[in-house]
Amino acid sequence: MDGNSALTFRQIDTETRIHAYSSAMEIVNEKKETEAAYGEDNRQAKDVSNMEAMDPWNPPYPPCAPGPCKDFTSHIKLIKEWMHQKQAFLAAYRATHTIIPDRTHEMANDAFFDKLPRLAPILEKDSVKLFLNLFMNDRVGLAWGFVITPQTFNQMIVQNALRCAKVALEGKAPELDGYRANPNYMNQCGYFPLHEAAETFSTDMIKLLFHYGASANLRTVGPNVVEGLLPLHVAVENACLHKFLEDNLLPDKENRDYVYRLIQLLCLPEMKIFLDTTRLIAERTDDLLAELWKYIKDGKLAETAVLLLSAQKQIRTGSSFKTNGNCVTDGDGFFIISKLCADDILALDSEISQKRAGKKQLKADKKLKRMSWVLVNAINEAGEALDSYIRAHPEVTSAMQVSHIDVLERVSSILKNHGVFPTGECINTGNLCPYEHQLSRSSDGELPVKDDVYGTVEKVRYSRTGVFIFSAATRKKRPKGWELEYTRRSFFPYWKSVLSQLHGTSPIIKLQTIQETEENWNRSVAERSPPISNNNLGLLGRVPQLTSNQQSRRLFGTTASIVLKLLKHA
């Protein structure tokens, strides 16, 4: 190589050399994967093209690399053009196809947690300008493989940063350099953006995700999450954790009063955002009747009621699904489910008459199935009137001008007009109250502002536990969406998570002080054991045994993200 050529080579910018190295490594990896596709014994080739077509991370037929040129400068120019074409091709393909599992390198995830103290306040303000500036100047940890990482996008959903999320999904801002977020990209925890949006009850975020192609039919996968959950499951089962339901439902499900009280509670204005979330997701969920029937078979009356009441429009429009290998298509969904419940009751009657042992459990199952039948028929009769009344509630409970007593009387009137009558005592409105540790309304009717979370963030740092400490000044005005956030914090146990429940259990978690949490963390690391239980770390669960400094760093970062979520709602 002559001196001019060597000088030209030294003038190639650093980013070009990095891209060239990455492209070369991809070619090497593709070659190894292709060689591995051949049998060890007979060396017969397998269908590699079909294997590649099934992997959205490595799509088929990318732009071909240019051939050699006599002029070295021209060759470098062609290489640059080819790399930009390939980047655009991969960015578009990877952002528009479902990707399972997370392909982000662990080094990028580590870098994300290092950058989280800078990102969190930006998302708290939902500042598009600051986010784009951060991404343009230092996108390490925010992007990988020509797409915005699932961790980064998930953080936008956790903090309900709608403007930043929209910019990330569009990917049109010049500062993003063609990178964008994928609404169907599984994160390292095993769930998708729509699952997180369902867990935060953000109807605006759910609408945004659907607008950009999010699928409501993707299920959770992996050891770090309850497997097989649809976003619909998260919305429904989180709604059933509402404080009003936990405090006021009768322990005995096998009587009509339970059904009557359940319907009344779901019609209260404080339940509106939870039902709205379920309704939005149910509109895009396939096999809705199959999911409803699973709840009925499992004896989950509260979940059944939430789904029946919020998704009744989809259920009424005519449905079909397979049960016991037979396709049931007669009538609308309410008729189908009612008939299935009646058939099961008759089958249980027959089984009770034939068996001598185990009758007690069979009779209990029969009573529960009968209550499911009563619930289905009650909402079938009165559901449309109840739905109209629920939709008339204001979006925020602070704007509600009607008392709980008036609401319960109105719901009772609707039910009675459709032939549903209670037989026991009414709901004690004194039990319809928010969590004690939540903020209360001030004397002038204004919702207060909590300075340590909803203040103007000036400094952000985190301790060794990953607990974020905000130095904030009080805002003169409440931030946008504060009323909805207040409703969620007041009536939903944010320290619980349907996604991380083990075997469907969700123990009540006592939030400890930052000092106590840090002491427990230090003790667990010193002992190299998992003594930190769900009661201390909420969504994180138990701390696995640490085998390396790098694993400890990732675990630390995960804890930081989780505790930030807890403190945001504290």
Coordinates of C-alpha atoms in Angstrom, one line a residue:
M1 CA 0.0 0.0 0.0
D2 CA 1.4 3.4 -1.0
G3 CA 1.7 6.4 1.3
N4 CA -1.4 8.1 -0.1
S5 CA -3.5 5.0 0.4
A6 CA -2.3 4.6 3.9
L7 CA -3.1 8.3 4.7
T8 CA -6.5 7.9 3.2
F9 CA -7.1 4.8 5.4
R10 CA -6.1 6.7 8.5
Q11 CA -8.6 9.4 7.7
I12 CA -11.5 7.0 7.9
D13 CA -13.7 8.1 10.8
T14 CA -13.9 5.9 13.9
E15 CA -17.6 5.0 13.4
T16 CA -16.9 3.6 9.9
R17 CA -14.2 1.3 11.3
I18 CA -16.5 0.2 14.1
H19 CA -19.3 -0.6 11.6
A20 CA -16.9 -2.4 9.4
Y21 CA -15.7 -4.5 12.2
S22 CA -19.3 -5.3 13.3
S23 CA -20.2 -6.2 9.8
A24 CA -17.2 -8.5 9.5
M25 CA -18.1 -10.2 12.8
E26 CA -21.7 -10.7 11.6
I27 CA -20.4 -12.3 8.4
V28 CA -18.2 -14.6 10.5
N29 CA -21.1 -15.5 12.8
E30 CA -23.4 -16.2 9.8
K31 CA -20.7 -18.4 8.3
K32 CA -20.4 -20.4 11.5
E33 CA -24.2 -20.7 11.8
T34 CA -24.3 -21.9 8.2
E35 CA -21.6 -24.5 8.8
A36 CA -23.4 -25.7 12.0
A37 CA -26.5 -26.3 9.9
Y38 CA -24.8 -29.3 8.3
G39 CA -24.9 -32.8 9.8
E40 CA -21.9 -34.0 11.7
D41 CA -22.1 -37.5 10.2
N42 CA -23.2 -37.4 6.6
R43 CA -22.5 -33.6 6.1
Q44 CA -25.8 -33.2 4.3
A45 CA -27.0 -29.7 4.1
K46 CA -30.1 -28.5 6.0
D47 CA -32.5 -25.8 4.8
V48 CA -30.5 -22.8 6.0
S49 CA -32.7 -20.2 4.1
N50 CA -35.8 -21.3 6.0
M51 CA -33.9 -21.1 9.3
E52 CA -32.8 -17.6 8.6
A53 CA -36.3 -16.5 7.4
M54 CA -37.7 -17.5 10.8
D55 CA -35.3 -15.2 12.6
P56 CA -36.4 -11.6 12.5
W57 CA -33.1 -10.5 14.0
N58 CA -31.2 -11.9 11.0
P59 CA -33.5 -11.3 8.0
P60 CA -32.9 -12.9 4.7
Y61 CA -31.5 -11.0 1.6
P62 CA -29.8 -8.0 3.2
P63 CA -28.0 -5.6 0.8
C64 CA -25.0 -7.3 -0.7
A65 CA -21.5 -6.1 0.1
P66 CA -19.8 -4.2 -2.8
G67 CA -17.0 -5.9 -4.7
P68 CA -13.4 -4.6 -4.7
C69 CA -12.5 -1.4 -6.6
K70 CA -9.2 -0.3 -8.0
D71 CA -9.5 3.1 -6.4
F72 CA -9.2 2.7 -2.6
T73 CA -11.1 5.9 -1.9
S74 CA -14.0 4.8 -4.1
H75 CA -14.1 1.5 -2.4
I76 CA -14.3 3.1 1.1
K77 CA -17.2 5.2 -0.2
L78 CA -19.0 2.2 -1.5
I79 CA -18.4 0.4 1.9
K80 CA -19.9 3.4 3.7
E81 CA -23.0 3.4 1.4
W82 CA -23.4 -0.3 1.8
M83 CA -23.2 -0.1 5.6
H84 CA -25.8 2.7 5.7
Q85 CA -28.1 0.6 3.5
K86 CA -27.7 -2.5 5.6
Q87 CA -28.2 -0.4 8.8
A88 CA -31.5 1.0 7.4
F89 CA -32.6 -2.4 6.2
L90 CA -31.9 -4.1 9.6
A91 CA -33.3 -1.2 11.6
A92 CA -36.6 -1.3 9.6
Y93 CA -36.9 -5.1 9.7
R94 CA -36.0 -5.5 13.4
A95 CA -38.4 -2.7 14.4
T96 CA -41.4 -4.1 12.7
H97 CA -41.2 -7.9 13.5
T98 CA -41.8 -9.7 16.7
I99 CA -38.5 -10.5 18.4
I100 CA -38.2 -13.3 21.0
P101 CA -36.0 -13.4 23.1
D102 CA -34.2 -10.1 23.8
R103 CA -31.1 -9.9 21.6
T104 CA -29.5 -7.0 23.5
H105 CA -25.9 -7.8 24.6
E106 CA -25.5 -7.9 28.3
M107 CA -22.8 -5.2 28.0
A108 CA -25.5 -2.9 26.5
N109 CA -27.8 -3.7 29.4
D110 CA -25.1 -2.9 31.9
A111 CA -24.5 0.4 30.1
F112 CA -28.2 1.1 30.3
F113 CA -28.3 0.9 34.1
D114 CA -25.2 3.2 34.2
K115 CA -27.2 5.7 32.2
L116 CA -30.5 5.3 34.0
P117 CA -29.8 8.1 36.5
R118 CA -29.5 10.5 33.5
L119 CA -32.5 9.0 31.6
A120 CA -35.0 8.8 34.5
P121 CA -35.4 12.6 35.1
I122 CA -35.7 13.2 31.4
L123 CA -38.5 10.7 31.1
E124 CA -40.1 12.1 34.3
K125 CA -40.4 15.4 32.5
D126 CA -41.2 13.6 29.2
S127 CA -38.8 15.9 27.4
V128 CA -38.3 14.9 23.8
K129 CA -35.6 17.5 23.3
L130 CA -33.5 16.2 26.2
F131 CA -34.0 12.6 25.3
L132 CA -32.9 13.2 21.7
N133 CA -30.0 15.1 22.9
L134 CA -28.9 12.3 25.2
F135 CA -29.4 9.7 22.4
M136 CA -27.5 11.7 19.8
N137 CA -24.5 12.4 22.1
D138 CA -24.2 9.1 23.9
R139 CA -26.5 6.3 22.8
V140 CA -24.5 3.5 24.4
G141 CA -26.9 1.4 26.5
L142 CA -29.9 3.0 24.8
A143 CA -29.6 1.2 21.5
W144 CA -28.3 -2.1 20.2
G145 CA -28.5 -3.8 16.8
F146 CA -29.8 -0.6 15.1
V147 CA -32.9 -0.5 17.4
I148 CA -33.7 1.2 20.7
T149 CA -33.3 -1.4 23.4
P150 CA -36.3 -3.0 25.0
Q151 CA -35.0 -1.8 28.4
T152 CA -35.0 1.8 27.3
F153 CA -38.4 1.6 25.8
N154 CA -39.8 -0.2 28.8
Q155 CA -38.5 2.6 31.0
M156 CA -40.5 5.1 29.0
I157 CA -43.6 3.0 29.6
V158 CA -42.9 2.6 33.3
Q159 CA -42.6 6.4 33.6
N160 CA -45.5 7.0 31.2
A161 CA -43.4 9.2 29.0
L162 CA -45.9 9.4 26.1
R163 CA -44.1 12.0 24.0
C164 CA -40.7 10.3 24.2
A165 CA -42.3 6.9 23.5
K166 CA -44.0 8.3 20.4
V167 CA -40.7 9.7 19.1
A168 CA -39.0 6.4 19.8
L169 CA -41.7 4.4 17.9
E170 CA -41.7 6.8 14.9
G171 CA -37.9 6.8 14.6
K172 CA -38.0 9.8 12.3
A173 CA -36.1 12.3 14.4
P174 CA -32.6 13.0 12.8
E175 CA -31.0 12.6 16.2
L176 CA -32.1 8.9 16.3
D177 CA -30.1 8.1 13.1
G178 CA -32.8 5.7 11.9
Y179 CA -33.0 3.8 15.2
R180 CA -36.5 3.2 16.6
A181 CA -38.4 1.2 19.2
N182 CA -40.2 -2.1 18.4
P183 CA -43.6 -2.4 20.2
N184 CA -43.3 -6.2 19.8
Y185 CA -39.8 -6.8 21.2
M186 CA -39.6 -8.9 24.3
N187 CA -37.4 -7.5 27.1
Q188 CA -34.9 -9.5 29.1
C189 CA -37.5 -10.1 31.8
G190 CA -39.7 -12.1 29.3
Y191 CA -42.6 -9.7 28.6
F192 CA -43.6 -7.1 26.0
P193 CA -44.3 -3.4 26.1
L194 CA -48.0 -3.9 26.1
H195 CA -47.7 -6.0 29.3
E196 CA -46.0 -3.2 31.0
A197 CA -48.6 -0.7 29.8
A198 CA -51.3 -2.9 31.1
E199 CA -49.6 -3.1 34.5
T200 CA -49.5 0.7 34.7
F201 CA -53.1 1.2 33.5
S202 CA -52.0 3.8 31.0
T203 CA -54.8 3.9 28.4
D204 CA -53.0 6.6 26.4
M205 CA -49.8 4.4 26.3
I206 CA -51.9 1.4 25.2
K207 CA -53.5 3.4 22.4
L208 CA -50.1 4.6 21.3
L209 CA -48.7 1.1 21.2
F210 CA -51.6 -0.2 19.2
H211 CA -51.3 2.7 16.8
Y212 CA -47.7 1.5 16.0
G213 CA -48.6 -2.1 15.6
A214 CA -48.3 -3.7 19.1
S215 CA -49.9 -7.1 19.3
A216 CA -52.2 -8.1 22.1
N217 CA -51.7 -11.8 21.5
L218 CA -48.0 -12.1 22.6
R219 CA -47.5 -14.2 25.8
T220 CA -44.8 -13.9 28.4
V221 CA -41.9 -16.4 28.2
G222 CA -38.9 -17.2 30.4
P223 CA -37.9 -18.1 33.9
N224 CA -38.1 -14.5 35.2
V225 CA -41.9 -14.1 34.6
V226 CA -45.1 -16.0 35.0
E227 CA -45.2 -17.7 31.6
G228 CA -48.1 -17.7 29.2
L229 CA -49.7 -14.4 30.2
L230 CA -51.3 -12.2 27.7
P231 CA -51.6 -8.4 28.2
L232 CA -55.3 -9.1 28.8
H233 CA -54.4 -11.3 31.8
V234 CA -52.3 -8.6 33.3
A235 CA -55.1 -6.0 32.9
V236 CA -57.8 -8.3 34.3
E237 CA -55.9 -9.7 37.2
N238 CA -54.5 -6.3 38.2
A239 CA -58.0 -4.9 38.2
C240 CA -59.0 -7.7 40.7
L241 CA -56.3 -6.4 43.1
H242 CA -58.2 -3.1 43.5
K243 CA -58.6 -2.2 47.2
F244 CA -62.4 -2.0 47.0
L245 CA -62.6 -5.6 45.8
E246 CA -60.1 -6.9 48.4
D247 CA -61.9 -5.1 51.3
N248 CA -65.5 -5.6 50.4
L249 CA -66.0 -8.9 48.6
L250 CA -67.5 -11.7 50.7
P251 CA -65.3 -14.7 51.5
D252 CA -68.0 -17.1 50.4
K253 CA -68.3 -17.1 46.6
E254 CA -71.0 -19.7 46.6
N255 CA -74.0 -17.3 47.0
R256 CA -75.8 -14.7 44.9
D257 CA -74.8 -11.9 47.3
Y258 CA -71.2 -12.3 46.2
V259 CA -72.2 -11.8 42.6
Y260 CA -74.4 -8.9 43.3
R261 CA -71.8 -7.1 45.4
L262 CA -69.0 -7.8 42.8
I263 CA -71.0 -6.1 40.1
Q264 CA -71.8 -3.1 42.3
L265 CA -68.1 -2.6 43.2
L266 CA -67.0 -2.8 39.6
C267 CA -69.4 0.0 38.7
L268 CA -67.8 2.5 41.1
P269 CA -66.0 5.4 39.5
E270 CA -62.7 4.4 41.1
M271 CA -62.8 1.2 39.0
K272 CA -63.1 3.1 35.7
I273 CA -59.5 3.3 34.6
F274 CA -59.0 -0.4 35.4
L275 CA -62.0 -1.4 33.3
D276 CA -61.0 1.0 30.5
T277 CA -57.6 -0.7 30.3
T278 CA -59.1 -4.1 30.0
R279 CA -61.6 -3.0 27.4
L280 CA -58.9 -1.5 25.2
I281 CA -56.8 -4.7 25.3
A282 CA -59.8 -7.0 24.9
E283 CA -60.7 -5.3 21.6
R284 CA -57.4 -6.6 20.1
T285 CA -57.3 -10.0 21.8
D286 CA -58.0 -13.2 19.8
D287 CA -60.0 -16.1 21.3
L288 CA -61.6 -13.9 23.9
L289 CA -64.2 -16.5 24.8
A290 CA -61.4 -19.1 25.4
E291 CA -59.8 -16.8 27.9
L292 CA -63.1 -16.1 29.6
W293 CA -63.9 -19.8 29.9
K294 CA -60.6 -20.5 31.5
Y295 CA -61.4 -18.0 34.3
I296 CA -64.8 -19.7 34.8
K297 CA -63.3 -23.2 34.9
D298 CA -60.8 -22.0 37.5
G299 CA -63.5 -20.6 39.6
K300 CA -62.2 -17.0 39.3
L301 CA -65.5 -15.0 39.6
A302 CA -63.9 -11.6 40.0
E303 CA -61.7 -12.0 36.9
T304 CA -64.8 -13.3 35.0
A305 CA -66.8 -10.3 36.0
V306 CA -64.1 -7.8 35.0
L307 CA -63.8 -9.4 31.6
L308 CA -67.6 -9.8 31.0
L309 CA -68.3 -6.2 32.0
S310 CA -65.5 -4.5 30.2
A311 CA -65.4 -6.7 27.0
Q312 CA -69.1 -7.4 26.6
K313 CA -69.3 -5.6 23.2
Q314 CA -66.8 -8.1 21.7
I315 CA -68.5 -11.0 23.5
R316 CA -71.9 -10.1 22.1
T317 CA -70.9 -9.7 18.5
G318 CA -70.7 -13.4 17.9
S319 CA -67.9 -15.7 18.9
S320 CA -66.7 -19.2 18.5
F321 CA -64.1 -21.3 20.2
K322 CA -63.2 -24.9 20.7
T323 CA -63.9 -26.8 23.9
N324 CA -63.1 -30.5 24.3
G325 CA -62.2 -30.6 20.6
N326 CA -65.6 -29.4 19.5
C327 CA -66.2 -26.0 17.9
V328 CA -69.1 -24.1 19.6
T329 CA -70.5 -21.4 17.3
D330 CA -74.2 -21.0 18.4
G331 CA -75.4 -17.5 19.1
D332 CA -73.4 -14.7 20.8
G333 CA -70.7 -15.2 23.4
F334 CA -73.0 -14.9 26.4
F335 CA -75.2 -17.6 25.1
I336 CA -72.2 -19.9 24.4
I337 CA -70.7 -19.4 27.9
S338 CA -74.1 -19.7 29.6
K339 CA -74.8 -23.0 27.8
L340 CA -71.3 -24.3 28.8
C341 CA -71.9 -23.5 32.4
A342 CA -75.3 -25.2 32.3
D343 CA -73.8 -28.3 30.7
D344 CA -71.1 -28.5 33.4
I345 CA -73.7 -28.1 36.2
L346 CA -75.7 -31.1 34.7
A347 CA -72.5 -33.1 34.4
L348 CA -71.6 -32.4 38.0
D349 CA -75.1 -33.4 39.1
S350 CA -74.7 -36.7 37.3
E351 CA -71.2 -37.3 38.8
I352 CA -72.5 -36.5 42.4
S353 CA -75.3 -39.1 42.0
Q354 CA -72.9 -41.8 40.8
K355 CA -70.1 -41.3 43.3
R356 CA -70.1 -42.2 46.9
A357 CA -66.8 -40.5 47.9
G358 CA -65.7 -37.0 47.2
K359 CA -69.2 -35.5 47.0
K360 CA -68.4 -32.5 49.2
Q361 CA -65.9 -31.1 46.7
L362 CA -68.2 -31.9 43.8
K363 CA -71.0 -30.1 45.5
A364 CA -68.8 -27.1 46.1
D365 CA -67.7 -27.1 42.4
K366 CA -71.3 -27.2 41.4
K367 CA -72.2 -24.2 43.6
L368 CA -69.3 -22.2 42.2
K369 CA -70.2 -23.1 38.6
R370 CA -73.8 -22.1 39.3
M371 CA -72.6 -18.7 40.6
S372 CA -70.6 -18.3 37.3
W373 CA -73.8 -19.0 35.4
V374 CA -75.7 -16.4 37.5
L375 CA -72.9 -13.9 36.9
V376 CA -72.9 -14.5 33.1
N377 CA -76.7 -14.1 32.9
A378 CA -76.8 -11.0 35.1
I379 CA -74.3 -9.1 33.0
N380 CA -76.0 -10.4 29.8
E381 CA -79.2 -8.8 31.0
A382 CA -78.0 -5.6 32.6
G383 CA -74.5 -5.3 31.1
E384 CA -75.3 -2.7 28.4
A385 CA -77.0 -0.4 30.9
L386 CA -74.2 -0.8 33.4
D387 CA -71.6 -0.2 30.7
S388 CA -73.3 3.1 29.7
Y389 CA -73.4 4.2 33.3
I390 CA -69.7 3.3 33.9
R391 CA -68.6 5.2 30.7
A392 CA -70.4 8.3 32.0
H393 CA -68.1 8.5 35.0
P394 CA -65.4 11.1 34.7
E395 CA -61.8 10.0 33.8
V396 CA -60.6 11.2 37.3
T397 CA -62.3 10.4 40.5
S398 CA -61.6 13.9 41.9
A399 CA -64.1 15.3 39.3
M400 CA -66.8 12.9 40.6
Q401 CA -69.7 14.9 42.1
V402 CA -71.8 11.9 43.1
S403 CA -71.4 10.0 46.4
H404 CA -70.8 6.3 46.7
I405 CA -74.2 5.8 48.2
D406 CA -75.8 7.4 45.1
V407 CA -73.7 5.3 42.8
L408 CA -74.6 2.0 44.6
E409 CA -78.3 3.0 44.6
R410 CA -78.2 3.7 40.8
V411 CA -76.4 0.4 40.1
S412 CA -79.0 -1.5 42.3
S413 CA -81.8 0.2 40.4
I414 CA -80.3 -1.0 37.1
L415 CA -79.9 -4.5 38.3
K416 CA -83.4 -4.7 39.7
N417 CA -84.8 -3.4 36.5
H418 CA -83.2 -6.4 34.8
G419 CA -84.3 -9.0 37.3
V420 CA -81.2 -9.2 39.5
F421 CA -82.1 -8.8 43.2
P422 CA -79.9 -9.0 46.3
T423 CA -80.8 -11.1 49.3
G424 CA -78.4 -9.8 51.9
E425 CA -76.9 -6.6 53.4
C426 CA -75.6 -3.8 51.3
I427 CA -72.0 -2.6 50.9
N428 CA -70.8 -0.5 53.8
T429 CA -69.6 2.7 52.1
G430 CA -67.3 3.3 55.1
N431 CA -65.1 0.5 53.7
L432 CA -64.7 2.3 50.4
C433 CA -61.5 4.1 51.2
P434 CA -58.0 4.4 49.6
Y435 CA -54.8 3.0 51.1
E436 CA -53.8 4.8 54.4
H437 CA -50.3 5.7 53.2
Q438 CA -51.6 7.4 50.1
L439 CA -52.0 11.2 49.9
S440 CA -55.3 12.6 51.1
R441 CA -57.2 15.5 49.6
S442 CA -56.6 18.8 51.1
S443 CA -59.3 21.0 52.6
D444 CA -59.7 23.2 49.6
G445 CA -60.5 20.2 47.3
E446 CA -57.1 20.3 45.5
L447 CA -55.0 17.2 45.2
P448 CA -51.7 17.7 46.9
V449 CA -48.3 17.5 45.3
K450 CA -45.7 15.1 46.7
D451 CA -42.4 16.9 46.5
D452 CA -40.0 14.0 46.6
V453 CA -41.4 12.3 43.5
Y454 CA -43.4 14.9 41.5
G455 CA -41.1 17.8 42.1
T456 CA -38.7 19.4 39.6
V457 CA -35.8 17.1 39.5
E458 CA -32.5 18.8 40.0
K459 CA -30.2 15.9 41.0
V460 CA -30.5 12.2 40.7
R461 CA -28.2 9.6 42.3
Y462 CA -28.6 6.1 43.6
S463 CA -27.2 4.2 46.5
R464 CA -25.6 0.8 46.4
T465 CA -29.1 -0.7 46.7
G466 CA -30.2 1.0 43.5
V467 CA -32.6 3.2 45.3
F468 CA -32.9 6.6 43.5
I469 CA -32.7 9.7 45.7
F470 CA -34.3 12.8 44.1
S471 CA -33.4 16.3 45.1
A472 CA -36.5 18.2 44.1
A473 CA -38.1 21.5 44.4
T474 CA -41.9 21.8 44.6
R475 CA -43.7 22.4 41.3
K476 CA -46.1 25.3 41.2
K477 CA -48.5 23.2 39.1
R478 CA -49.2 19.5 39.2
P479 CA -47.8 17.6 36.3
K480 CA -50.0 16.3 33.5
G481 CA -51.7 13.1 34.3
W482 CA -51.3 13.5 38.1
E483 CA -55.0 12.8 38.8
L484 CA -54.9 9.4 37.0
E485 CA -51.6 8.6 38.8
Y486 CA -53.2 9.6 42.1
T487 CA -56.1 7.2 41.4
R488 CA -53.7 4.3 40.7
R489 CA -51.7 5.0 43.8
S490 CA -54.7 5.3 46.0
F491 CA -56.5 2.0 45.0
F492 CA -54.0 -0.3 43.4
P493 CA -51.3 -2.2 45.4
Y494 CA -48.4 -1.1 43.3
W495 CA -46.0 -3.3 45.3
K496 CA -47.7 -6.3 43.7
S497 CA -47.2 -7.6 40.2
V498 CA -49.2 -10.1 38.3
L499 CA -46.2 -10.7 36.0
S500 CA -43.9 -11.8 38.8
Q501 CA -46.4 -13.7 41.0
L502 CA -45.4 -17.3 41.8
H503 CA -48.2 -19.8 41.3
G504 CA -50.8 -17.0 41.3
T505 CA -50.0 -15.8 44.8
S506 CA -49.3 -12.2 45.6
P507 CA -48.4 -11.6 49.2
I508 CA -48.9 -8.2 50.8
I509 CA -45.5 -6.4 50.8
K510 CA -44.5 -4.0 53.5
L511 CA -42.4 -1.2 52.1
Q512 CA -39.4 -0.6 54.2
T513 CA -37.2 2.4 54.5
I514 CA -34.3 3.0 52.2
Q515 CA -31.9 2.3 55.1
E516 CA -33.5 -1.0 55.9
T517 CA -33.5 -2.1 52.3
E518 CA -29.9 -1.2 51.9
E519 CA -28.9 -3.1 55.1
N520 CA -30.8 -6.2 53.8
W521 CA -29.1 -5.9 50.4
N522 CA -25.6 -5.6 51.9
R523 CA -26.3 -8.6 54.1
S524 CA -27.4 -10.7 51.1
V525 CA -24.4 -9.8 49.1
A526 CA -22.0 -10.6 52.0
E527 CA -23.6 -14.0 52.6
R528 CA -23.8 -14.8 48.8
S529 CA -27.3 -16.1 49.5
P530 CA -30.9 -15.0 48.7
P531 CA -32.3 -13.8 52.0
I532 CA -34.0 -10.7 50.5
S533 CA -37.5 -11.9 50.1
N534 CA -40.4 -10.5 48.0
N535 CA -41.4 -8.4 51.0
N536 CA -38.3 -6.2 50.5
L537 CA -37.8 -5.9 46.8
G538 CA -41.3 -6.1 45.4
L539 CA -41.2 -6.8 41.7
L540 CA -37.7 -8.3 41.8
G541 CA -38.5 -11.3 43.9
R542 CA -35.7 -13.3 45.4
V543 CA -32.1 -12.4 44.8
P544 CA -30.2 -15.2 43.1
Q545 CA -26.7 -16.3 44.1
L546 CA -24.1 -14.0 42.6
T547 CA -21.4 -15.7 40.7
S548 CA -19.5 -12.8 39.2
N549 CA -19.0 -9.1 39.5
Q550 CA -20.7 -8.6 36.1
Q551 CA -23.7 -10.5 37.3
S552 CA -23.8 -8.5 40.5
R553 CA -23.7 -5.3 38.4
R554 CA -26.6 -6.4 36.3
L555 CA -28.6 -7.4 39.4
F556 CA -27.8 -4.1 40.9
G557 CA -29.1 -2.3 37.9
T558 CA -32.3 -4.4 37.8
T559 CA -32.9 -3.5 41.4
A560 CA -32.4 0.2 40.6
S561 CA -35.1 0.1 37.9
I562 CA -37.5 -1.8 40.1
V563 CA -37.1 0.4 43.2
L564 CA -37.4 3.5 41.0
K565 CA -40.8 2.2 40.0
L566 CA -41.8 1.7 43.6
L567 CA -40.6 5.1 44.7
K568 CA -42.4 6.7 41.8
H569 CA -45.7 5.5 43.2
A570 CA -44.7 5.8 46.9

